[in-house]
GROMACS .gro file of C-alpha atoms in nm:
model
  467
    1ARG     CA    1  -0.535  16.084  26.684
    2PRO     CA    2  -0.306  15.967  26.364
    3LEU     CA    3  -0.330  15.620  26.440
    4SER     CA    4  -0.719  15.657  26.491
    5HIS     CA    5  -0.749  15.843  26.127
    6ALA     CA    6  -0.561  15.540  25.986
    7ALA     CA    7  -0.804  15.298  26.109
    8ILE     CA    8  -1.106  15.518  25.982
    9ARG     CA    9  -0.935  15.559  25.647
   10SER     CA   10  -0.866  15.182  25.613
   11TYR     CA   11  -1.257  15.111  25.680
   12ALA     CA   12  -1.342  15.359  25.453
   13THR     CA   13  -1.134  15.190  25.175
   14HIS     CA   14  -1.340  14.853  25.304
   15ASP     CA   15  -0.956  14.727  25.411
   16LEU     CA   16  -1.100  14.557  25.725
   17ARG     CA   17  -0.813  14.377  25.845
   18SER     CA   18  -0.585  14.659  25.841
   19ALA     CA   19  -0.860  14.848  26.013
   20LEU     CA   20  -0.882  14.584  26.290
   21ALA     CA   21  -0.477  14.593  26.324
   22TYR     CA   22  -0.472  14.968  26.396
   23CYS     CA   23  -0.801  14.933  26.628
   24THR     CA   24  -0.604  14.659  26.817
   25VAL     CA   25  -0.338  14.885  26.859
   26ILE     CA   26  -0.524  15.167  26.987
   27ASP     CA   27  -0.699  14.938  27.226
   28ALA     CA   28  -0.380  14.823  27.358
   29ILE     CA   29  -0.249  15.168  27.402
   30ASP     CA   30  -0.546  15.342  27.513
   31PRO     CA   31  -0.843  15.131  27.606
   32PHE     CA   32  -1.079  15.433  27.680
   33CYS     CA   33  -1.017  15.579  27.322
   34ARG     CA   34  -1.342  15.634  27.158
   35THR     CA   35  -1.228  15.797  26.842
   36ALA     CA   36  -1.225  15.470  26.648
   37GLY     CA   37  -1.457  15.296  26.868
   38TYR     CA   38  -1.763  15.250  26.588
   39VAL     CA   39  -1.498  15.148  26.358
   40HIS     CA   40  -1.338  14.860  26.583
   41VAL     CA   41  -1.691  14.738  26.616
   42ALA     CA   42  -1.783  14.745  26.271
   43THR     CA   43  -1.480  14.583  26.157
   44LEU     CA   44  -1.548  14.287  26.411
   45VAL     CA   45  -1.895  14.254  26.260
   46GLY     CA   46  -1.755  14.250  25.894
   47LEU     CA   47  -1.465  14.000  25.982
   48GLY     CA   48  -1.710  13.770  26.159
   49LEU     CA   49  -1.509  13.790  26.460
   50LYS     CA   50  -1.814  13.728  26.735
   51ARG     CA   51  -1.617  13.622  27.038
   52ARG     CA   52  -1.379  13.933  27.045
   53LEU     CA   53  -1.688  14.168  26.977
   54PHE     CA   54  -1.850  13.995  27.294
   55GLN     CA   55  -1.566  14.065  27.500
   56LEU     CA   56  -1.541  14.427  27.375
   57ALA     CA   57  -1.909  14.496  27.428
   58HIS     CA   58  -1.913  14.345  27.786
   59ARG     CA   59  -1.603  14.567  27.850
   60LEU     CA   60  -1.756  14.869  27.707
   61VAL     CA   61  -2.076  14.841  27.901
   62ASP     CA   62  -1.911  14.755  28.229
   63THR     CA   63  -1.689  15.074  28.168
   64ASP     CA   64  -1.989  15.320  28.113
   65PRO     CA   65  -2.364  15.167  28.087
   66LYS     CA   66  -2.475  15.510  27.960
   67ASP     CA   67  -2.229  15.506  27.663
   68ALA     CA   68  -2.416  15.492  27.331
   69LEU     CA   69  -2.091  15.292  27.192
   70ALA     CA   70  -2.151  15.046  27.441
   71TRP     CA   71  -2.495  14.941  27.363
   72PHE     CA   72  -2.412  14.992  26.973
   73ALA     CA   73  -2.145  14.708  27.034
   74VAL     CA   74  -2.421  14.491  27.202
   75GLY     CA   75  -2.678  14.546  26.916
   76SER     CA   76  -2.379  14.462  26.682
   77TYR     CA   77  -2.298  14.123  26.849
   78TYR     CA   78  -2.665  14.035  26.818
   79TYR     CA   79  -2.664  14.154  26.469
   80ALA     CA   80  -2.359  13.902  26.394
   81CYS     CA   81  -2.527  13.620  26.569
   82ARG     CA   82  -2.829  13.676  26.371
   83ARG     CA   83  -3.044  13.757  26.659
   84TYR     CA   84  -3.220  14.061  26.493
   85ASP     CA   85  -3.495  14.109  26.728
   86LEU     CA   86  -3.260  14.168  27.027
   87ALA     CA   87  -3.007  14.366  26.779
   88GLN     CA   88  -3.301  14.616  26.711
   89ARG     CA   89  -3.387  14.666  27.084
   90HIS     CA   90  -3.017  14.736  27.161
   91PHE     CA   91  -2.962  14.988  26.849
   92SER     CA   92  -3.266  15.170  26.969
   93ARG     CA   93  -3.107  15.186  27.313
   94SER     CA   94  -2.808  15.340  27.168
   95THR     CA   95  -3.006  15.595  26.959
   96ARG     CA   96  -3.189  15.715  27.265
   97LEU     CA   97  -2.860  15.771  27.441
   98ASP     CA   98  -2.704  15.958  27.162
   99PRO     CA   99  -2.963  16.065  26.902
  100SER     CA  100  -2.673  16.240  26.708
  101SER     CA  101  -2.487  15.927  26.640
  102ALA     CA  102  -2.539  15.854  26.268
  103GLU     CA  103  -2.350  15.513  26.324
  104CYS     CA  104  -2.637  15.410  26.557
  105TRP     CA  105  -2.896  15.512  26.316
  106ILE     CA  106  -2.743  15.300  26.033
  107GLY     CA  107  -2.698  14.997  26.237
  108PHE     CA  108  -3.074  15.028  26.344
  109GLY     CA  109  -3.169  15.037  25.990
  110CYS     CA  110  -2.947  14.755  25.873
  111SER     CA  111  -3.122  14.526  26.143
  112PHE     CA  112  -3.460  14.638  25.982
  113ALA     CA  113  -3.352  14.577  25.634
  114VAL     CA  114  -3.217  14.231  25.695
  115CYS     CA  115  -3.566  14.140  25.850
  116ASP     CA  116  -3.728  14.291  25.522
  117GLU     CA  117  -3.884  14.579  25.689
  118SER     CA  118  -3.805  14.818  25.425
  119ASP     CA  119  -3.991  15.144  25.559
  120GLN     CA  120  -3.855  15.123  25.914
  121ALA     CA  121  -3.493  15.059  25.750
  122LEU     CA  122  -3.518  15.371  25.524
  123ALA     CA  123  -3.659  15.601  25.808
  124SER     CA  124  -3.348  15.518  26.018
  125PHE     CA  125  -3.114  15.566  25.705
  126ARG     CA  126  -3.319  15.917  25.678
  127ALA     CA  127  -3.234  15.998  26.040
  128ALA     CA  128  -2.873  15.934  25.976
  129GLN     CA  129  -2.861  16.155  25.673
  130ASN     CA  130  -3.006  16.430  25.896
  131LYS     CA  131  -2.760  16.383  26.177
  132PHE     CA  132  -2.457  16.359  25.952
  133SER     CA  133  -2.579  16.546  25.608
  134GLY     CA  134  -2.199  16.548  25.483
  135SER     CA  135  -2.160  16.208  25.470
  136HIS     CA  136  -2.241  15.985  25.151
  137VAL     CA  137  -2.285  15.663  25.367
  138PRO     CA  138  -2.675  15.739  25.455
  139LEU     CA  139  -2.701  15.799  25.091
  140LEU     CA  140  -2.526  15.480  24.985
  141TYR     CA  141  -2.749  15.267  25.223
  142MET     CA  142  -3.072  15.430  25.114
  143GLY     CA  143  -2.974  15.341  24.755
  144MET     CA  144  -2.889  14.987  24.828
  145GLU     CA  145  -3.239  14.967  25.010
  146TYR     CA  146  -3.429  15.075  24.709
  147LEU     CA  147  -3.187  14.848  24.487
  148ARG     CA  148  -3.299  14.563  24.717
  149THR     CA  149  -3.666  14.638  24.686
  150ASN     CA  150  -3.642  14.650  24.302
  151HIS     CA  151  -3.722  15.035  24.317
  152LEU     CA  152  -3.448  15.111  24.052
  153SER     CA  153  -3.528  15.484  23.976
  154LEU     CA  154  -3.494  15.607  24.342
  155ALA     CA  155  -3.216  15.359  24.380
  156GLY     CA  156  -3.009  15.544  24.100
  157HIS     CA  157  -3.096  15.876  24.240
  158PHE     CA  158  -2.944  15.787  24.578
  159LEU     CA  159  -2.663  15.601  24.450
  160THR     CA  160  -2.566  15.869  24.189
  161SER     CA  161  -2.588  16.133  24.492
  162ALA     CA  162  -2.338  15.899  24.689
  163GLN     CA  163  -2.101  15.856  24.422
  164ARG     CA  164  -2.105  16.234  24.343
  165THR     CA  165  -2.059  16.282  24.729
  166ASP     CA  166  -1.747  16.052  24.768
  167SER     CA  167  -1.601  15.938  24.437
  168SER     CA  168  -1.358  15.748  24.588
  169ASP     CA  169  -1.537  15.497  24.771
  170PRO     CA  170  -1.540  15.169  24.558
  171LEU     CA  171  -1.870  15.024  24.704
  172CYS     CA  172  -2.069  15.316  24.541
  173CYS     CA  173  -1.922  15.227  24.215
  174ASN     CA  174  -1.998  14.845  24.281
  175GLU     CA  175  -2.362  14.935  24.361
  176LEU     CA  176  -2.392  15.132  24.053
  177GLY     CA  177  -2.265  14.847  23.845
  178VAL     CA  178  -2.530  14.657  24.003
  179TRP     CA  179  -2.807  14.911  23.936
  180CYS     CA  180  -2.698  14.933  23.577
  181TYR     CA  181  -2.696  14.535  23.571
  182ARG     CA  182  -3.039  14.526  23.675
  183GLN     CA  183  -3.152  14.765  23.419
  184GLY     CA  184  -3.084  14.487  23.174
  185ASP     CA  185  -2.975  14.677  22.880
  186ASN     CA  186  -2.685  14.851  23.012
  187MET     CA  187  -2.408  14.607  23.050
  188GLU     CA  188  -2.143  14.853  22.917
  189ASP     CA  189  -2.200  15.108  23.171
  190ALA     CA  190  -2.237  14.794  23.431
  191ALA     CA  191  -1.879  14.670  23.348
  192PHE     CA  192  -1.741  15.020  23.346
  193TRP     CA  193  -1.851  15.083  23.724
  194PHE     CA  194  -1.749  14.721  23.812
  195VAL     CA  195  -1.385  14.791  23.695
  196LYS     CA  196  -1.378  15.113  23.856
  197ALA     CA  197  -1.461  14.969  24.176
  198LEU     CA  198  -1.167  14.725  24.145
  199ARG     CA  199  -0.951  15.008  24.018
  200LEU     CA  200  -1.033  15.201  24.352
  201HIS     CA  201  -0.963  14.921  24.567
  202VAL     CA  202  -0.631  14.871  24.394
  203ARG     CA  203  -0.529  15.219  24.430
  204ALA     CA  204  -0.635  15.243  24.781
  205GLU     CA  205  -0.469  14.915  24.887
  206GLY     CA  206  -0.130  15.052  24.726
  207SER     CA  207  -0.152  15.391  24.873
  208ALA     CA  208  -0.060  15.369  25.242
  209LEU     CA  209   0.071  15.604  25.505
  210THR     CA  210   0.393  15.742  25.368
  211SER     CA  211   0.547  15.678  25.721
  212VAL     CA  212   0.432  15.450  25.997
  213ASP     CA  213   0.633  15.637  26.248
  214GLU     CA  214   0.407  15.941  26.192
  215ALA     CA  215   0.099  15.752  26.266
  216LEU     CA  216   0.222  15.547  26.574
  217GLY     CA  217   0.491  15.767  26.722
  218MET     CA  218   0.824  15.633  26.842
  219ASN     CA  219   0.704  15.566  27.191
  220GLY     CA  220   0.855  15.236  27.258
  221TYR     CA  221   0.588  14.998  27.182
  222ILE     CA  222   0.667  14.655  27.072
  223LEU     CA  223   0.483  14.345  26.978
  224LEU     CA  224   0.427  14.013  27.163
  225ASN     CA  225   0.371  13.705  26.978
  226GLY     CA  226   0.085  13.542  27.184
  227GLN     CA  227   0.030  13.564  27.557
  228ASP     CA  228   0.256  13.773  27.776
  229GLU     CA  229   0.463  13.542  27.943
  230ASP     CA  230   0.712  13.759  28.147
  231GLY     CA  231   0.952  13.545  28.358
  232GLY     CA  232   0.931  13.789  28.652
  233ASP     CA  233   1.225  14.007  28.496
  234GLY     CA  234   1.015  14.314  28.510
  235GLY     CA  235   0.887  14.292  28.166
  236GLY     CA  236   1.254  14.262  28.016
  237GLY     CA  237   1.249  13.879  27.899
  238ALA     CA  238   1.325  13.713  27.584
  239HIS     CA  239   0.940  13.687  27.530
  240GLN     CA  240   0.943  14.051  27.428
  241ASP     CA  241   1.139  14.015  27.120
  242THR     CA  242   0.983  14.175  26.837
  243VAL     CA  243   0.810  13.968  26.583
  244ALA     CA  244   0.944  13.916  26.242
  245ALA     CA  245   0.755  14.011  25.923
  246ASN     CA  246   0.660  13.662  25.849
  247THR     CA  247   0.486  13.586  26.182
  248GLN     CA  248   0.161  13.417  26.139
  249ALA     CA  249  -0.018  13.560  26.427
  250SER     CA  250  -0.336  13.706  26.382
  251THR     CA  251  -0.373  13.898  26.685
  252PRO     CA  252  -0.102  14.161  26.808
  253HIS     CA  253  -0.055  14.198  27.162
  254VAL     CA  254   0.112  14.551  27.203
  255LYS     CA  255   0.310  14.641  27.540
  256ARG     CA  256   0.519  14.957  27.646
  257ARG     CA  257   0.876  14.862  27.671
  258SER     CA  258   0.982  14.865  28.046
  259ASN     CA  259   1.339  14.978  28.004
  260ASN     CA  260   1.311  15.326  27.860
  261ASN     CA  261   1.701  15.297  27.818
  262GLU     CA  262   1.687  15.054  27.539
  263GLN     CA  263   1.664  15.182  27.173
  264PRO     CA  264   1.298  15.118  27.082
  265PRO     CA  265   1.239  14.906  26.795
  266PRO     CA  266   1.099  15.037  26.445
  267VAL     CA  267   0.737  15.110  26.500
  268SER     CA  268   0.659  14.955  26.176
  269THR     CA  269   0.708  14.604  26.348
  270ILE     CA  270   0.415  14.654  26.563
  271LEU     CA  271   0.183  14.578  26.276
  272CYS     CA  272   0.432  14.308  26.113
  273ALA     CA  273   0.218  14.020  26.256
  274VAL     CA  274  -0.112  14.121  26.077
  275LYS     CA  275  -0.156  14.033  25.717
  276THR     CA  276  -0.333  14.247  25.468
  277PRO     CA  277  -0.570  14.080  25.188
  278SER     CA  278  -0.283  14.073  24.952
  279GLY     CA  279  -0.083  13.858  25.189
  280GLN     CA  280   0.160  14.101  25.299
  281SER     CA  281   0.232  14.240  25.651
  282ILE     CA  282   0.086  14.568  25.700
  283ALA     CA  283   0.434  14.717  25.746
  284ALA     CA  284   0.532  14.562  25.431
  285SER     CA  285   0.225  14.688  25.241
  286MET     CA  286   0.292  15.040  25.367
  287PHE     CA  287   0.670  15.041  25.273
  288SER     CA  288   0.677  14.836  24.959
  289ASP     CA  289   0.761  14.999  24.638
  290ASP     CA  290   0.567  14.741  24.447
  291ASN     CA  291   0.243  14.857  24.611
  292ALA     CA  292   0.297  15.224  24.540
  293VAL     CA  293   0.209  15.209  24.170
  294ASP     CA  294  -0.060  15.410  23.971
  295ASP     CA  295  -0.341  15.187  23.864
  296GLY     CA  296  -0.360  15.404  23.575
  297GLY     CA  297  -0.108  15.185  23.357
  298LEU     CA  298  -0.286  14.872  23.457
  299THR     CA  299  -0.534  14.679  23.226
  300ASP     CA  300  -0.867  14.563  23.343
  301THR     CA  301  -0.718  14.201  23.366
  302GLU     CA  302  -0.441  14.315  23.597
  303CYS     CA  303  -0.658  14.507  23.822
  304ILE     CA  304  -0.846  14.161  23.876
  305GLU     CA  305  -0.526  13.979  23.942
  306ARG     CA  306  -0.420  14.229  24.190
  307CYS     CA  307  -0.740  14.187  24.406
  308LYS     CA  308  -0.661  13.937  24.669
  309ASP     CA  309  -0.936  14.020  24.922
  310THR     CA  310  -1.259  13.786  24.929
  311PHE     CA  311  -1.450  14.102  24.995
  312TRP     CA  312  -1.458  14.197  24.618
  313GLU     CA  313  -1.514  13.847  24.500
  314PRO     CA  314  -1.903  13.949  24.418
  315THR     CA  315  -1.762  14.256  24.244
  316ILE     CA  316  -1.570  14.043  24.005
  317PHE     CA  317  -1.844  13.790  23.963
  318ASN     CA  318  -2.071  14.059  23.855
  319LEU     CA  319  -1.817  14.187  23.606
  320GLY     CA  320  -1.790  13.848  23.477
  321GLN     CA  321  -2.170  13.812  23.435
  322SER     CA  322  -2.154  14.144  23.233
  323TYR     CA  323  -1.886  14.066  23.015
  324ARG     CA  324  -2.071  13.748  22.937
  325LYS     CA  325  -2.376  13.929  22.842
  326MET     CA  326  -2.162  14.145  22.614
  327LYS     CA  327  -2.028  13.805  22.465
  328ARG     CA  328  -1.677  13.898  22.586
  329TYR     CA  329  -1.636  13.546  22.680
  330GLY     CA  330  -1.253  13.528  22.739
  331GLU     CA  331  -1.254  13.815  22.977
  332ALA     CA  332  -1.568  13.626  23.159
  333ILE     CA  333  -1.370  13.349  23.207
  334VAL     CA  334  -1.080  13.538  23.372
  335CYS     CA  335  -1.312  13.677  23.608
  336PHE     CA  336  -1.491  13.357  23.709
  337GLU     CA  337  -1.154  13.196  23.737
  338LYS     CA  338  -1.044  13.458  23.971
  339CYS     CA  339  -1.376  13.416  24.160
  340SER     CA  340  -1.305  13.042  24.207
  341SER     CA  341  -0.959  13.114  24.341
  342LEU     CA  342  -1.088  13.364  24.605
  343ASN     CA  343  -1.394  13.161  24.734
  344PRO     CA  344  -1.296  12.790  24.617
  345GLY     CA  345  -1.642  12.686  24.793
  346ASN     CA  346  -1.879  12.900  24.573
  347TYR     CA  347  -2.064  12.686  24.341
  348ALA     CA  348  -2.191  12.976  24.129
  349ALA     CA  349  -1.857  13.075  24.028
  350TYR     CA  350  -1.777  12.731  23.861
  351ALA     CA  351  -2.131  12.706  23.725
  352ALA     CA  352  -2.068  13.083  23.573
  353LEU     CA  353  -1.700  12.956  23.459
  354GLY     CA  354  -1.861  12.638  23.276
  355PHE     CA  355  -2.157  12.832  23.126
  356ALA     CA  356  -1.879  13.106  22.967
  357LYS     CA  357  -1.673  12.823  22.835
  358HIS     CA  358  -1.977  12.650  22.692
  359LEU     CA  359  -2.062  12.977  22.515
  360SER     CA  360  -1.699  13.001  22.370
  361GLY     CA  361  -1.712  12.668  22.244
  362ASN     CA  362  -1.486  12.480  22.494
  363VAL     CA  363  -1.705  12.202  22.598
  364ASP     CA  364  -1.465  11.995  22.747
  365GLY     CA  365  -1.360  12.271  22.985
  366ALA     CA  366  -1.741  12.334  23.039
  367ILE     CA  367  -1.805  12.001  23.142
  368ASP     CA  368  -1.520  11.995  23.407
  369SER     CA  369  -1.655  12.326  23.545
  370TYR     CA  370  -2.027  12.190  23.553
  371HIS     CA  371  -1.865  11.873  23.737
  372GLU     CA  372  -1.686  12.094  23.981
  373ALA     CA  373  -2.024  12.306  24.060
  374LEU     CA  374  -2.224  12.011  24.103
  375SER     CA  375  -1.964  11.878  24.353
  376ARG     CA  376  -2.045  12.191  24.579
  377LYS     CA  377  -2.426  12.179  24.521
  378PRO     CA  378  -2.570  11.849  24.359
  379GLU     CA  379  -2.905  11.966  24.346
  380ASP     CA  380  -2.845  12.273  24.137
  381PRO     CA  381  -3.124  12.276  23.846
  382PHE     CA  382  -2.932  12.505  23.613
  383THR     CA  383  -2.575  12.333  23.635
  384SER     CA  384  -2.749  11.989  23.587
  385GLU     CA  385  -2.915  12.087  23.260
  386MET     CA  386  -2.624  12.261  23.113
  387LEU     CA  387  -2.412  11.942  23.184
  388THR     CA  388  -2.651  11.736  23.010
  389ARG     CA  389  -2.636  11.969  22.707
  390ALA     CA  390  -2.273  11.991  22.726
  391LEU     CA  391  -2.230  11.598  22.731
  392ALA     CA  392  -2.482  11.575  22.448
  393GLU     CA  393  -2.266  11.804  22.238
  394ALA     CA  394  -1.956  11.600  22.347
  395VAL     CA  395  -2.094  11.297  22.176
  396THR     CA  396  -2.233  11.485  21.891
  397TYR     CA  397  -1.893  11.609  21.782
  398PRO     CA  398  -1.551  11.472  21.789
  399PRO     CA  399  -1.319  11.573  22.085
  400SER     CA  400  -1.061  11.738  21.836
  401LEU     CA  401  -1.322  12.026  21.778
  402GLU     CA  402  -1.099  12.282  21.981
  403MET     CA  403  -0.773  12.160  21.812
  404LEU     CA  404  -0.934  12.230  21.463
  405SER     CA  405  -1.062  12.559  21.578
  406SER     CA  406  -0.686  12.635  21.665
  407LEU     CA  407  -0.584  12.547  21.333
  408SER     CA  408  -0.845  12.747  21.160
  409SER     CA  409  -0.756  13.049  21.361
  410GLY     CA  410  -0.390  13.002  21.231
  411VAL     CA  411  -0.478  12.996  20.878
  412GLU     CA  412  -0.760  13.280  20.900
  413GLY     CA  413  -0.813  13.483  20.565
  414ARG     CA  414  -0.721  13.156  20.368
  415SER     CA  415  -0.983  12.957  20.171
  416ARG     CA  416  -0.737  12.621  20.200
  417GLY     CA  417  -0.666  12.396  20.508
  418ILE     CA  418  -0.800  12.113  20.630
  419GLY     CA  419  -0.899  12.253  20.984
  420SER     CA  420  -1.099  12.538  20.806
  421SER     CA  421  -1.275  12.277  20.560
  422ILE     CA  422  -1.363  12.023  20.823
  423LEU     CA  423  -1.519  12.301  21.059
  424LYS     CA  424  -1.706  12.442  20.769
  425LYS     CA  425  -1.865  12.114  20.705
  426MET     CA  426  -1.956  12.064  21.102
  427GLY     CA  427  -2.109  12.407  21.083
  428ASN     CA  428  -2.348  12.312  20.819
  429SER     CA  429  -2.411  12.017  20.975
  430SER     CA  430  -2.484  12.148  21.310
  431GLY     CA  431  -2.674  12.430  21.124
  432ARG     CA  432  -2.918  12.178  20.967
  433ASN     CA  433  -2.974  12.001  21.305
  434ASN     CA  434  -3.084  12.329  21.483
  435ARG     CA  435  -3.309  12.438  21.189
  436ARG     CA  436  -3.490  12.090  21.232
  437GLN     CA  437  -3.497  12.158  21.616
  438SER     CA  438  -3.612  12.505  21.599
  439GLY     CA  439  -3.805  12.573  21.271
  440GLY     CA  440  -3.556  12.745  21.075
  441VAL     CA  441  -3.235  12.954  21.127
  442PRO     CA  442  -3.149  13.248  20.895
  443PRO     CA  443  -2.877  13.193  20.671
  444GLY     CA  444  -2.537  13.355  20.749
  445ASN     CA  445  -2.511  13.239  21.121
  446ASN     CA  446  -2.301  12.941  21.080
  447ASP     CA  447  -2.036  13.069  21.326
  448GLN     CA  448  -2.314  13.081  21.602
  449ASP     CA  449  -2.442  12.728  21.469
  450SER     CA  450  -2.134  12.534  21.545
  451SER     CA  451  -2.303  12.384  21.853
  452MET     CA  452  -2.630  12.274  21.982
  453PHE     CA  453  -2.613  12.540  22.248
  454THR     CA  454  -2.577  12.902  22.113
  455SER     CA  455  -2.576  13.220  22.305
  456ASN     CA  456  -2.880  13.337  22.107
  457SER     CA  457  -3.078  13.056  22.271
  458ASN     CA  458  -3.407  13.201  22.421
  459ASP     CA  459  -3.494  12.903  22.639
  460VAL     CA  460  -3.159  12.903  22.856
  461ASP     CA  461  -3.029  13.214  23.056
  462MET     CA  462  -2.772  13.260  23.340
  463SER     CA  463  -3.025  13.232  23.641
  464MET     CA  464  -2.788  13.358  23.884
  465THR     CA  465  -2.855  13.674  24.089
  466LEU     CA  466  -2.584  13.902  24.175
  467ALA     CA  467  -2.439  13.906  24.510
   0.00000   0.00000   0.00000
């Protein structure tokens, strides 16, 4: 039971890899344990492990064809394979077998939502709320569905209710940030909720179980690396050595030690082979003193840097967009650089990074980022347009503009200096060019007119949707 609670806790904090490791150990110890069965299925769906989900679903159906969890697993498999019609059919069967299962109703609603059948999805989520009224999850899903269909007032009501019910769920904070962002004039609140979601994630990742032995119990279980290759010696061969913490295996195989007279190994070695999103083994993340820190002393940038899980890459991207609209370009650049490191294949992160650099005046860096984005999606019209503008600016102004900017910042408050005088002349020249193009610019905005492309341009906007 403690191990099942640990799996549920890890899934509730969206640490899918740790949750899968706990569920794998539970399945090896007791294949018929149903305490964390829904968590096991949902974790396999979240990680995209369709083959393992297929095997688990078949085993559950063969064991008990009248079990709602078995058909929930079958429906989840078809959902992962994007066969949503078959997923709806099997989710419906699971709800008939166990009408009180909120998990089955939520899966049923998700299969409708992905097919843009909003009414049926909301009806399923309401049924889940009736069956499990103390949980914030149905409220969260209803808020997400209203947010998807652009019913912002109803979305705000349900998302706020979900966050008040469980203030420790970072996903609620992320969705509230998206809701504030979608309102258009609430960027400070959007950034607040995105940062809070990241802080909750960092806190949850650092606060693991105080003792793994309390969760697993000293029952003499050991971890086998790969397949069981006993040499006919009754299970006491050399293949039963425990795996070191740097083992790269992704799937642990747990087996009871055959010789009970031998001293069992530390139970923390059972989870050594499975890596957490931060790159550490689960046992190391539980016992490490470095992770057991309070996030209260961390800055927003440090919280961003501590996020190692790609699950939170959209949250960091949304935070960067909020910073960009607040004209906090330095912090936006930090967010987009983190997104590009978490997901190097995402063109949107490079396009947004180039746009933030462009607005901050770093034209050369913007050109490099635009090229990175176009190498991943050559047909993107926004990046192509912005690259054309950036190349035009690079030709119009000398390449030493960034150097002169640094010289100007070094002599701030003085009226003399070659850097400041040249920049002033270039700002006046660019201001005249912009006035000829736009029909007049009010005086006193030379700091914004030092580039052909300004943050106040009405004809250009970041045309990316939030993840």
